[in-house]
């Protein structure tokens, strides 16, 4: 063992809203001209600053004179009072209300293992393996959201939408799903075509990967350096062909 370090950190970072939102003006002037205010606060409410609290623990280890090295990190971040826009009712004079959405948590692991199989005066080969996994959870949402769901993209386009719900993850995909029987088999009509579920959109997946892997090779020979990088994303869903479940 040549080197060992344990590290830790804690940080609190704030975020403010755009001008003329907390103290709304019907009109405001910028270098581009006169602008009409379209986003404001729900009457009788105030915004709290968005705040992210994060902590991190890590381990750095070097062995065999730097030929076998490990860098390991665990992190946890919680963002409270995140700003989101919700539709304002007709007659309010605004298009959107800005509210404190609630709480979103991110936690995960990052690991890097470096191996140097060959190291001479003429040539050096270093192989790096990277692993990353992040878990995102929506802890709380604003109570005024309809059915506890916030659509990031419009829900009436191409039969799918990206949305967040309490207990879900950021970017969850909702779409028209196949109708299934009690055994989970797809129900078809008289022509043998799959039938869609009745009602609104249902959860179909999340585009974010379950984890990511990387394999990076660096070969140095004299004045020349060769690099070969392979990246992989594992897990995660997508939407392909509007109206179809993936």
CSV table of C-alpha atoms in Angstrom, one decimal, residues 177-188 194-198 204 245-246:
chain,number,residue,atom,x,y,z
A,177,UNK,CA,-50.0,1.1,-22.9
A,178,UNK,CA,-51.3,-2.2,-24.3
A,179,UNK,CA,-54.4,-3.6,-22.6
A,180,UNK,CA,-53.5,-6.8,-20.8
A,181,UNK,CA,-55.5,-9.6,-19.2
A,182,UNK,CA,-55.1,-11.0,-15.7
A,183,UNK,CA,-52.1,-13.1,-16.8
A,184,UNK,CA,-50.3,-10.1,-18.3
A,185,UNK,CA,-51.0,-11.1,-22.0
A,186,UNK,CA,-51.8,-8.4,-24.5
A,187,UNK,CA,-55.4,-8.2,-25.5
A,188,UNK,CA,-56.1,-8.1,-29.2
A,194,UNK,CA,-53.3,-5.1,-29.9
A,195,UNK,CA,-55.7,-2.9,-28.0
A,196,UNK,CA,-54.8,0.1,-25.8
A,197,UNK,CA,-55.7,0.6,-22.2
A,198,UNK,CA,-58.7,2.8,-21.5
A,204,UNK,CA,-43.9,2.9,-19.2
A,245,UNK,CA,-45.3,0.7,-25.5
A,246,UNK,CA,-41.6,0.0,-25.3
